[in-house]
mmCIF file of C-alpha atoms in Angstrom:
data_model
loop_
_atom_site.group_PDB
_atom_site.id
_atom_site.type_symbol
_atom_site.label_atom_id
_atom_site.label_comp_id
_atom_site.label_asym_id
_atom_site.label_seq_id
_atom_site.Cartn_x
_atom_site.Cartn_y
_atom_site.Cartn_z
ATOM 1 C CA MET O 1 123.706 108.940 78.648
ATOM 2 C CA ALA O 2 121.022 107.411 80.853
ATOM 3 C CA ALA O 3 121.444 107.483 84.632
ATOM 4 C CA ARG O 4 122.762 104.274 86.109
ATOM 5 C CA GLY O 5 121.082 104.650 89.492
ATOM 6 C CA LEU O 6 122.386 104.127 92.999
ATOM 7 C CA VAL O 7 124.956 101.502 92.071
ATOM 8 C CA LYS O 8 127.204 101.315 89.024
ATOM 9 C CA SER O 9 128.803 97.867 88.678
ATOM 10 C CA LYS O 10 130.731 97.325 91.914
ATOM 11 C CA GLN O 11 131.152 100.951 92.925
ATOM 12 C CA TYR O 12 128.737 103.471 94.377
ATOM 13 C CA ASP O 13 127.676 105.966 91.727
ATOM 14 C CA TRP O 14 127.620 109.350 93.446
ATOM 15 C CA LYS O 15 127.018 111.647 90.477
ATOM 16 C CA ASP O 16 123.611 110.221 89.542
ATOM 17 C CA SER O 17 122.221 110.205 93.054
ATOM 18 C CA ASN O 18 119.755 113.056 93.140
ATOM 19 C CA LEU O 19 116.017 113.635 93.467
ATOM 20 C CA ALA O 20 115.671 116.797 91.396
ATOM 21 C CA LEU O 21 111.920 116.596 90.901
ATOM 22 C CA PHE O 22 109.939 119.779 90.796
ATOM 23 C CA GLY O 23 110.292 121.716 87.569
ATOM 24 C CA SER O 24 112.543 119.017 86.102
ATOM 25 C CA ASP O 25 112.118 116.856 83.001
ATOM 26 C CA LEU O 26 111.396 113.984 85.377
ATOM 27 C CA GLU O 27 108.390 115.820 86.820
ATOM 28 C CA LYS O 28 107.081 116.487 83.316
ATOM 29 C CA ASN O 29 107.441 112.828 82.344
ATOM 30 C CA VAL O 30 105.721 111.629 85.508
ATOM 31 C CA LYS O 31 102.816 114.031 85.025
ATOM 32 C CA LYS O 32 102.489 113.022 81.389
ATOM 33 C CA ALA O 33 102.416 109.314 82.285
ATOM 34 C CA SER O 34 99.624 109.777 84.818
ATOM 35 C CA ALA O 35 97.723 112.231 82.612
ATOM 36 C CA GLY O 36 96.844 114.342 85.631
ATOM 37 C CA THR O 37 94.999 111.607 87.520
ATOM 38 C CA GLU O 38 96.676 108.633 89.157
ATOM 39 C CA GLU O 39 94.444 105.547 88.889
ATOM 40 C CA ALA O 40 96.583 103.721 91.437
ATOM 41 C CA TRP O 41 95.373 106.026 94.226
ATOM 42 C CA LYS O 42 91.665 105.394 93.572
ATOM 43 C CA ASN O 43 91.115 103.148 96.613
ATOM 44 C CA ALA O 44 94.399 103.794 98.397
ATOM 45 C CA GLY O 45 94.231 104.238 102.154
ATOM 46 C CA LYS O 46 90.490 103.624 102.433
ATOM 47 C CA GLN O 47 90.869 100.800 104.958
ATOM 48 C CA PRO O 48 93.595 99.339 107.190
ATOM 49 C CA GLY O 49 96.121 97.138 105.439
ATOM 50 C CA LEU O 50 99.225 97.079 103.273
ATOM 51 C CA LYS O 51 99.497 98.077 99.613
ATOM 52 C CA VAL O 52 102.564 97.825 97.367
ATOM 53 C CA TRP O 53 103.176 99.346 93.924
ATOM 54 C CA ARG O 54 106.125 99.131 91.537
ATOM 55 C CA ILE O 55 107.349 101.959 89.292
ATOM 56 C CA VAL O 56 107.253 101.079 85.587
ATOM 57 C CA GLN O 57 108.189 103.728 83.006
ATOM 58 C CA PHE O 58 107.030 106.663 85.182
ATOM 59 C CA LYS O 59 103.806 104.833 86.095
ATOM 60 C CA VAL O 60 102.578 103.299 89.361
ATOM 61 C CA VAL O 61 101.666 99.628 88.865
ATOM 62 C CA ASP O 62 100.053 97.204 91.343
ATOM 63 C CA TRP O 63 102.467 94.641 92.813
ATOM 64 C CA PRO O 64 100.858 91.179 93.315
ATOM 65 C CA LYS O 65 99.937 90.436 96.925
ATOM 66 C CA GLU O 66 101.592 87.025 96.707
ATOM 67 C CA ASP O 67 104.888 88.832 96.038
ATOM 68 C CA TYR O 68 104.718 91.286 98.952
ATOM 69 C CA GLY O 69 108.113 91.221 100.636
ATOM 70 C CA LYS O 70 109.942 90.370 97.393
ATOM 71 C CA PHE O 71 111.914 93.259 95.921
ATOM 72 C CA PHE O 72 114.092 93.381 92.805
ATOM 73 C CA SER O 73 117.287 95.389 93.121
ATOM 74 C CA GLY O 74 116.720 96.969 89.704
ATOM 75 C CA ASP O 75 113.344 98.436 90.658
ATOM 76 C CA SER O 76 111.751 101.050 92.922
ATOM 77 C CA TYR O 77 108.504 100.580 94.861
ATOM 78 C CA ILE O 78 105.936 102.479 96.921
ATOM 79 C CA VAL O 79 104.550 100.856 100.084
ATOM 80 C CA LEU O 80 101.513 102.250 101.914
ATOM 81 C CA ASN O 81 100.548 101.002 105.380
ATOM 82 C CA THR O 82 97.139 102.141 106.645
ATOM 83 C CA TYR O 83 96.154 101.577 110.275
ATOM 84 C CA LYS O 84 94.191 102.873 113.266
ATOM 85 C CA GLU O 85 95.606 103.622 116.679
ATOM 86 C CA GLN O 86 94.212 101.399 119.417
ATOM 87 C CA GLY O 87 90.817 102.772 120.385
ATOM 88 C CA GLY O 88 90.892 105.375 117.614
ATOM 89 C CA ASP O 89 88.716 105.823 114.522
ATOM 90 C CA GLN O 90 90.986 107.916 112.285
ATOM 91 C CA LEU O 91 92.846 106.180 109.480
ATOM 92 C CA LEU O 92 96.589 106.836 109.712
ATOM 93 C CA HIS O 93 99.243 106.094 107.118
ATOM 94 C CA ASP O 94 102.936 105.491 106.596
ATOM 95 C CA VAL O 95 104.053 105.738 102.962
ATOM 96 C CA HIS O 96 107.511 104.508 101.976
ATOM 97 C CA PHE O 97 109.365 104.676 98.685
ATOM 98 C CA TRP O 98 111.882 101.850 98.400
ATOM 99 C CA ILE O 99 114.969 102.174 96.206
ATOM 100 C CA GLY O 100 116.677 99.096 94.805
ATOM 101 C CA LYS O 101 120.452 99.395 94.676
ATOM 102 C CA GLU O 102 120.426 99.103 90.884
ATOM 103 C CA SER O 103 117.269 101.138 90.316
ATOM 104 C CA THR O 104 117.598 103.926 87.746
ATOM 105 C CA GLN O 105 117.319 107.575 88.644
ATOM 106 C CA ASP O 106 114.085 107.811 86.656
ATOM 107 C CA GLU O 107 112.585 104.993 88.727
ATOM 108 C CA TYR O 108 113.517 106.166 92.196
ATOM 109 C CA GLY O 109 112.867 109.786 91.291
ATOM 110 C CA THR O 110 109.384 108.817 90.120
ATOM 111 C CA ALA O 111 108.812 106.835 93.325
ATOM 112 C CA ALA O 112 109.791 109.857 95.412
ATOM 113 C CA TYR O 113 107.578 112.206 93.394
ATOM 114 C CA LYS O 114 104.615 109.828 93.551
ATOM 115 C CA THR O 115 105.071 109.422 97.309
ATOM 116 C CA VAL O 116 104.592 113.165 97.719
ATOM 117 C CA GLU O 117 101.569 112.959 95.406
ATOM 118 C CA LEU O 118 100.043 110.133 97.478
ATOM 119 C CA ASP O 119 100.654 112.126 100.649
ATOM 120 C CA THR O 120 98.701 115.033 99.141
ATOM 121 C CA TYR O 121 95.920 112.689 97.986
ATOM 122 C CA LEU O 122 95.577 111.437 101.572
ATOM 123 C CA ASN O 123 95.268 115.012 102.871
ATOM 124 C CA ASP O 124 98.820 115.253 104.221
ATOM 125 C CA VAL O 125 98.059 112.652 106.905
ATOM 126 C CA PRO O 126 100.825 110.116 106.019
ATOM 127 C CA VAL O 127 104.341 110.076 107.403
ATOM 128 C CA GLN O 128 106.728 109.779 104.440
ATOM 129 C CA HIS O 129 109.794 107.524 104.423
ATOM 130 C CA ARG O 130 112.706 106.801 102.091
ATOM 131 C CA GLU O 131 114.071 103.245 102.257
ATOM 132 C CA VAL O 132 117.137 101.829 100.523
ATOM 133 C CA GLN O 133 117.731 98.140 99.890
ATOM 134 C CA GLU O 134 119.391 96.381 102.859
ATOM 135 C CA PHE O 135 119.218 99.538 104.996
ATOM 136 C CA GLU O 136 115.476 99.570 105.684
ATOM 137 C CA SER O 137 113.932 100.912 108.874
ATOM 138 C CA ASP O 138 112.560 98.532 111.495
ATOM 139 C CA LEU O 139 109.083 99.857 110.716
ATOM 140 C CA PHE O 140 109.385 98.860 107.061
ATOM 141 C CA LYS O 141 110.724 95.415 107.946
ATOM 142 C CA SER O 142 107.800 94.833 110.311
ATOM 143 C CA TYR O 143 105.346 94.744 107.393
ATOM 144 C CA PHE O 144 106.752 91.534 105.924
ATOM 145 C CA LYS O 145 107.352 88.050 107.330
ATOM 146 C CA THR O 146 110.453 87.883 105.144
ATOM 147 C CA LEU O 147 112.349 90.428 103.055
ATOM 148 C CA THR O 148 113.627 88.888 99.821
ATOM 149 C CA TYR O 149 116.067 90.705 97.547
ATOM 150 C CA LEU O 150 116.353 89.446 93.971
ATOM 151 C CA LYS O 151 118.734 90.651 91.294
ATOM 152 C CA GLY O 152 117.578 92.408 88.163
ATOM 153 C CA GLY O 153 114.152 93.880 87.515
ATOM 154 C CA ALA O 154 110.733 92.372 88.098
ATOM 155 C CA GLN O 155 110.368 91.694 84.393
ATOM 156 C CA SER O 156 112.931 88.905 84.782
ATOM 157 C CA GLY O 157 110.367 86.941 86.815
ATOM 158 C CA PHE O 158 110.851 83.772 88.804
ATOM 159 C CA ARG O 159 107.795 81.615 88.058
ATOM 160 C CA HIS O 160 108.183 80.759 84.399
ATOM 161 C CA VAL O 161 110.747 77.965 84.181
ATOM 162 C CA THR O 162 112.320 76.346 81.148
ATOM 163 C CA GLU O 163 115.503 74.327 80.909
ATOM 164 C CA THR O 164 117.125 76.721 78.447
ATOM 165 C CA THR O 165 116.175 80.188 79.701
ATOM 166 C CA TYR O 166 116.041 80.045 83.504
ATOM 167 C CA LYS O 167 118.764 82.024 85.265
ATOM 168 C CA PRO O 168 120.161 80.225 88.364
ATOM 169 C CA ARG O 169 120.018 82.107 91.681
ATOM 170 C CA LEU O 170 121.770 81.629 95.006
ATOM 171 C CA LEU O 171 119.670 82.908 97.923
ATOM 172 C CA HIS O 172 121.133 83.610 101.367
ATOM 173 C CA PHE O 173 118.851 83.153 104.431
ATOM 174 C CA SER O 174 119.974 84.783 107.663
ATOM 175 C CA GLY O 175 118.418 86.053 110.893
ATOM 176 C CA GLN O 176 116.093 84.816 113.607
ATOM 177 C CA ARG O 177 112.344 84.459 114.100
ATOM 178 C CA LYS O 178 110.476 87.238 112.298
ATOM 179 C CA ASN O 179 113.671 88.950 111.133
ATOM 180 C CA ILE O 180 114.742 86.539 108.414
ATOM 181 C CA CYS O 181 116.317 88.282 105.428
ATOM 182 C CA VAL O 182 116.624 86.582 102.045
ATOM 183 C CA LYS O 183 119.184 88.058 99.695
ATOM 184 C CA GLU O 184 120.248 86.951 96.252
ATOM 185 C CA VAL O 185 124.057 86.744 96.154
ATOM 186 C CA PRO O 186 126.614 85.852 93.468
ATOM 187 C CA LEU O 187 126.923 82.161 92.563
ATOM 188 C CA CYS O 188 130.221 81.987 94.446
ATOM 189 C CA LYS O 189 131.499 79.314 96.866
ATOM 190 C CA ASP O 190 133.061 82.041 99.014
ATOM 191 C CA ARG O 191 129.583 83.337 99.837
ATOM 192 C CA LEU O 192 128.650 80.173 101.753
ATOM 193 C CA LYS O 193 128.607 80.617 105.537
ATOM 194 C CA SER O 194 128.262 77.721 107.944
ATOM 195 C CA ASP O 195 126.079 79.860 110.237
ATOM 196 C CA ASP O 196 123.365 80.368 107.608
ATOM 197 C CA VAL O 197 121.169 78.616 105.039
ATOM 198 C CA PHE O 198 121.366 78.949 101.253
ATOM 199 C CA ILE O 199 119.031 77.942 98.442
ATOM 200 C CA LEU O 200 120.398 77.202 94.978
ATOM 201 C CA ASP O 201 117.514 77.657 92.549
ATOM 202 C CA LEU O 202 118.292 75.997 89.227
ATOM 203 C CA GLY O 203 114.744 76.224 87.910
ATOM 204 C CA LYS O 204 113.582 72.612 87.907
ATOM 205 C CA HIS O 205 115.982 71.573 90.646
ATOM 206 C CA ILE O 206 116.189 73.429 93.984
ATOM 207 C CA TYR O 207 118.725 72.705 96.718
ATOM 208 C CA GLN O 208 118.488 73.909 100.321
ATOM 209 C CA TRP O 209 121.977 73.933 101.859
ATOM 210 C CA ASN O 210 121.932 73.985 105.667
ATOM 211 C CA GLY O 211 125.147 75.277 107.213
ATOM 212 C CA ARG O 212 126.226 73.309 110.265
ATOM 213 C CA GLY O 213 125.692 76.321 112.520
ATOM 214 C CA SER O 214 122.412 77.547 110.989
ATOM 215 C CA ASN O 215 119.411 77.996 113.286
ATOM 216 C CA LYS O 216 115.955 76.413 113.126
ATOM 217 C CA ASP O 217 114.307 79.673 112.008
ATOM 218 C CA GLU O 218 116.562 79.969 108.956
ATOM 219 C CA ARG O 219 116.011 76.304 108.079
ATOM 220 C CA PHE O 220 112.245 76.553 108.531
ATOM 221 C CA LYS O 221 111.955 79.718 106.443
ATOM 222 C CA ALA O 222 114.122 78.240 103.686
ATOM 223 C CA GLY O 223 111.973 75.098 103.692
ATOM 224 C CA GLN O 224 108.844 77.218 103.303
ATOM 225 C CA PHE O 225 110.500 79.084 100.449
ATOM 226 C CA CYS O 226 111.330 75.818 98.655
ATOM 227 C CA GLN O 227 107.727 74.656 99.002
ATOM 228 C CA LEU O 228 106.526 77.970 97.602
ATOM 229 C CA LEU O 229 108.812 77.680 94.581
ATOM 230 C CA GLU O 230 107.586 74.127 93.943
ATOM 231 C CA SER O 231 103.984 75.320 94.154
ATOM 232 C CA GLU O 232 104.531 78.356 91.922
ATOM 233 C CA ARG O 233 106.078 76.109 89.275
ATOM 234 C CA SER O 234 103.112 73.715 89.290
ATOM 235 C CA GLY O 235 105.093 70.743 90.484
ATOM 236 C CA ARG O 236 107.701 71.024 87.714
ATOM 237 C CA ALA O 237 110.419 71.826 90.283
ATOM 238 C CA LYS O 238 111.808 69.469 92.934
ATOM 239 C CA ALA O 239 113.577 70.595 96.124
ATOM 240 C CA ASP O 240 116.190 68.627 98.090
ATOM 241 C CA VAL O 241 117.730 69.431 101.476
ATOM 242 C CA LEU O 242 121.514 69.195 101.820
ATOM 243 C CA GLU O 243 123.431 69.217 105.115
ATOM 244 C CA GLU O 244 126.850 70.863 104.951
ATOM 245 C CA ASP O 245 128.614 67.975 106.711
ATOM 246 C CA SER O 246 126.941 65.275 104.619
ATOM 247 C CA ILE O 247 127.565 66.217 100.989
ATOM 248 C CA ASP O 248 130.647 65.804 98.829
ATOM 249 C CA ARG O 249 132.360 68.708 97.072
ATOM 250 C CA SER O 250 131.579 67.019 93.752
ATOM 251 C CA HIS O 251 127.837 67.577 94.298
ATOM 252 C CA ILE O 252 126.078 69.676 91.638
ATOM 253 C CA PHE O 253 125.323 72.265 94.334
ATOM 254 C CA TYR O 254 129.021 73.135 94.650
ATOM 255 C CA GLN O 255 129.767 72.620 90.957
ATOM 256 C CA SER O 256 127.134 75.242 90.063
ATOM 257 C CA LEU O 257 128.848 77.977 92.108
ATOM 258 C CA THR O 258 131.211 79.239 89.437
ATOM 259 C CA GLU O 259 130.952 83.040 89.617
ATOM 260 C CA GLU O 260 133.393 85.510 91.125
ATOM 261 C CA ASP O 261 132.367 87.317 94.289
ATOM 262 C CA ASP O 262 130.921 90.818 94.190
ATOM 263 C CA SER O 263 132.204 92.833 97.129
ATOM 264 C CA ASP O 264 129.724 94.380 99.552
ATOM 265 C CA HIS O 265 130.386 97.945 100.692
ATOM 266 C CA GLU O 266 129.954 99.158 104.236
ATOM 267 C CA PHE O 267 128.246 102.529 104.501
ATOM 268 C CA SER O 268 128.059 103.678 108.119
ATOM 269 C CA ALA O 269 128.848 106.983 109.776
ATOM 270 C CA LYS O 270 132.333 107.258 111.271
ATOM 271 C CA ASP O 271 131.373 110.450 113.112
ATOM 272 C CA THR O 272 128.285 109.537 115.172
ATOM 273 C CA ALA O 273 127.559 113.044 116.536
ATOM 274 C CA LYS O 274 124.057 114.270 115.634
ATOM 275 C CA GLU O 275 123.798 117.198 113.218
ATOM 276 C CA LEU O 276 120.871 119.590 112.744
ATOM 277 C CA PHE O 277 120.353 121.571 109.527
ATOM 278 C CA ARG O 278 117.861 124.299 108.598
ATOM 279 C CA LEU O 279 116.243 124.728 105.173
ATOM 280 C CA SER O 280 114.792 128.222 104.811
ATOM 281 C CA ASP O 281 113.803 130.684 102.092
ATOM 282 C CA ALA O 282 113.326 133.610 104.514
ATOM 283 C CA GLY O 283 116.118 135.483 102.738
ATOM 284 C CA GLY O 284 114.458 135.266 99.325
ATOM 285 C CA LYS O 285 116.058 132.018 98.175
ATOM 286 C CA LEU O 286 116.436 128.552 99.634
ATOM 287 C CA GLN O 287 119.396 128.191 101.970
ATOM 288 C CA PHE O 288 120.566 125.005 103.637
ATOM 289 C CA LYS O 289 122.930 125.373 106.585
ATOM 290 C CA GLN O 290 124.035 123.571 109.710
ATOM 291 C CA GLU O 291 122.462 124.815 112.944
ATOM 292 C CA LYS O 292 124.005 122.526 115.557
ATOM 293 C CA LYS O 293 126.223 119.516 116.072
ATOM 294 C CA GLY O 294 126.037 117.253 119.094
ATOM 295 C CA SER O 295 123.198 117.712 121.563
ATOM 296 C CA VAL O 296 119.834 118.660 120.015
ATOM 297 C CA SER O 297 116.574 119.576 121.788
ATOM 298 C CA LYS O 298 112.987 120.207 120.678
ATOM 299 C CA SER O 299 113.469 123.948 121.287
ATOM 300 C CA ASP O 300 115.964 124.037 118.392
ATOM 301 C CA PHE O 301 113.119 123.556 115.895
ATOM 302 C CA ASP O 302 111.262 126.581 114.471
ATOM 303 C CA SER O 303 107.759 126.272 112.954
ATOM 304 C CA LYS O 304 108.676 128.683 110.124
ATOM 305 C CA ASP O 305 111.271 126.373 108.543
ATOM 306 C CA VAL O 306 112.243 122.818 107.624
ATOM 307 C CA PHE O 307 114.852 121.058 109.756
ATOM 308 C CA ILE O 308 116.894 118.002 108.880
ATOM 309 C CA LEU O 309 118.188 115.934 111.789
ATOM 310 C CA ASP O 310 120.967 113.527 110.910
ATOM 311 C CA ALA O 311 121.026 110.974 113.728
ATOM 312 C CA LYS O 312 123.606 108.974 111.704
ATOM 313 C CA LYS O 313 121.631 105.713 111.851
ATOM 314 C CA ALA O 314 118.522 107.482 110.527
ATOM 315 C CA LEU O 315 117.651 110.901 109.150
ATOM 316 C CA PHE O 316 114.519 112.929 109.957
ATOM 317 C CA VAL O 317 112.998 115.750 107.911
ATOM 318 C CA TRP O 318 110.878 117.941 110.220
ATOM 319 C CA VAL O 319 108.420 120.249 108.449
ATOM 320 C CA GLY O 320 107.192 123.176 110.543
ATOM 321 C CA ASN O 321 103.522 124.174 110.366
ATOM 322 C CA ALA O 322 104.371 127.660 109.027
ATOM 323 C CA THR O 323 106.862 126.610 106.352
ATOM 324 C CA SER O 324 106.549 127.922 102.798
ATOM 325 C CA SER O 325 105.488 125.749 99.857
ATOM 326 C CA GLY O 326 109.012 125.954 98.417
ATOM 327 C CA GLU O 327 110.542 124.688 101.636
ATOM 328 C CA LYS O 328 108.030 121.840 101.873
ATOM 329 C CA LYS O 329 108.317 120.520 98.339
ATOM 330 C CA ASN O 330 112.124 120.666 98.291
ATOM 331 C CA ALA O 331 112.725 119.233 101.785
ATOM 332 C CA LEU O 332 113.091 115.587 100.758
ATOM 333 C CA GLN O 333 115.330 116.479 97.821
ATOM 334 C CA TYR O 334 117.707 118.456 100.051
ATOM 335 C CA ALA O 335 117.768 115.624 102.600
ATOM 336 C CA HIS O 336 118.567 113.057 99.928
ATOM 337 C CA GLU O 337 121.268 115.163 98.305
ATOM 338 C CA TYR O 338 122.810 115.902 101.706
ATOM 339 C CA LEU O 339 123.029 112.177 102.457
ATOM 340 C CA MET O 340 124.636 111.482 99.081
ATOM 341 C CA ARG O 341 127.620 113.577 100.212
ATOM 342 C CA THR O 342 128.062 111.640 103.468
ATOM 343 C CA ASP O 343 129.626 108.289 104.341
ATOM 344 C CA HIS O 344 126.179 106.920 105.320
ATOM 345 C CA PRO O 345 123.983 107.670 102.269
ATOM 346 C CA PHE O 346 121.590 104.735 102.617
ATOM 347 C CA VAL O 347 120.131 105.324 106.100
ATOM 348 C CA PRO O 348 116.308 105.456 106.366
ATOM 349 C CA VAL O 349 114.738 108.892 105.900
ATOM 350 C CA THR O 350 111.476 109.890 107.617
ATOM 351 C CA CYS O 351 109.603 113.082 106.727
ATOM 352 C CA LEU O 352 107.518 114.347 109.680
ATOM 353 C CA LYS O 353 105.109 117.221 110.119
ATOM 354 C CA GLU O 354 105.173 119.360 113.251
ATOM 355 C CA GLY O 355 102.791 117.809 115.766
ATOM 356 C CA GLN O 356 103.119 114.325 114.210
ATOM 357 C CA GLU O 357 106.537 113.444 115.591
ATOM 358 C CA SER O 358 107.189 109.707 115.817
ATOM 359 C CA ARG O 359 108.644 107.847 118.772
ATOM 360 C CA ASP O 360 111.826 107.256 116.772
ATOM 361 C CA PHE O 361 112.228 110.999 116.221
ATOM 362 C CA VAL O 362 111.703 111.774 119.912
ATOM 363 C CA ALA O 363 114.149 109.019 120.855
ATOM 364 C CA ALA O 364 116.759 110.356 118.399
ATOM 365 C CA ILE O 365 116.621 113.797 120.003
ATOM 366 C CA ALA O 366 116.836 112.360 123.505
ATOM 367 C CA ALA O 367 119.737 110.022 122.731
#
């Protein structure tokens, strides 16, 4: 039976949540698909800027620039940000693999494997990150003016519109200023919140519903989104703005919301004490064990091994300069599988090399 991914219907699917890469059938399939050379990396990281790829049948495929910030829950993506420090000449990189909540194990496993491959291609300079839909790091969010989550896979599309085949979508706009999140939600009346803005996209007819308590940023962003949809559909779609207090319950907007709700799960750590784990093969085989709980300091880290710091709102994989190849290549897998056994499996993961510690890592230790 094929893996169902991170989410199975309405319940979290624990058993399929692994990143068993190296030496696995997945690794063989990924290598076969790229035939030893990954064309996608040809110009990657050569100049400052953002690049996004989507995983398609073990392959890395360019994601259109006009769709940057739009992510389908059934897919996995790789995002590379290349930049220079102020006054510096060296190109630096952050590479993220993003997992949609309904992405298959093959897809997110391939994204993870290819992230490691891209890191190697860029001479181990990048900082690696794992991101999960709706639990992204602030760094990841900063790349996009708006994050938009759409159901299904990218093959379902949202530009081609016909009366008979277009699937209606209800989009929820919430947040302020640069932190506006757009999420596709079930076509359910219970999802409507007076504090936010919603767009009902029926293909040729688009309705922007402004809740009475919604803010100007949500309304403005939703208006921009409606204009974009009209433009993408070559003028064959028309958008109307509806005010919550001014429309009747018989309006087609309300009549189109006929689905049952799909419950959202909360995944946050009940025990907020930091935990530090060591991954080491000094004894002849890989061992993963807890080193400390509670207060953690920089002196607790040893260059010979990999350490995993669970700060509960984020997880950091610290790779010492003298670690073995086995420890390095299995570090992210152990971190992922550890999180899958916790009550906070979706938190952002950052993989750091000794000497390249980020401000977030330093702050997590000091907290």
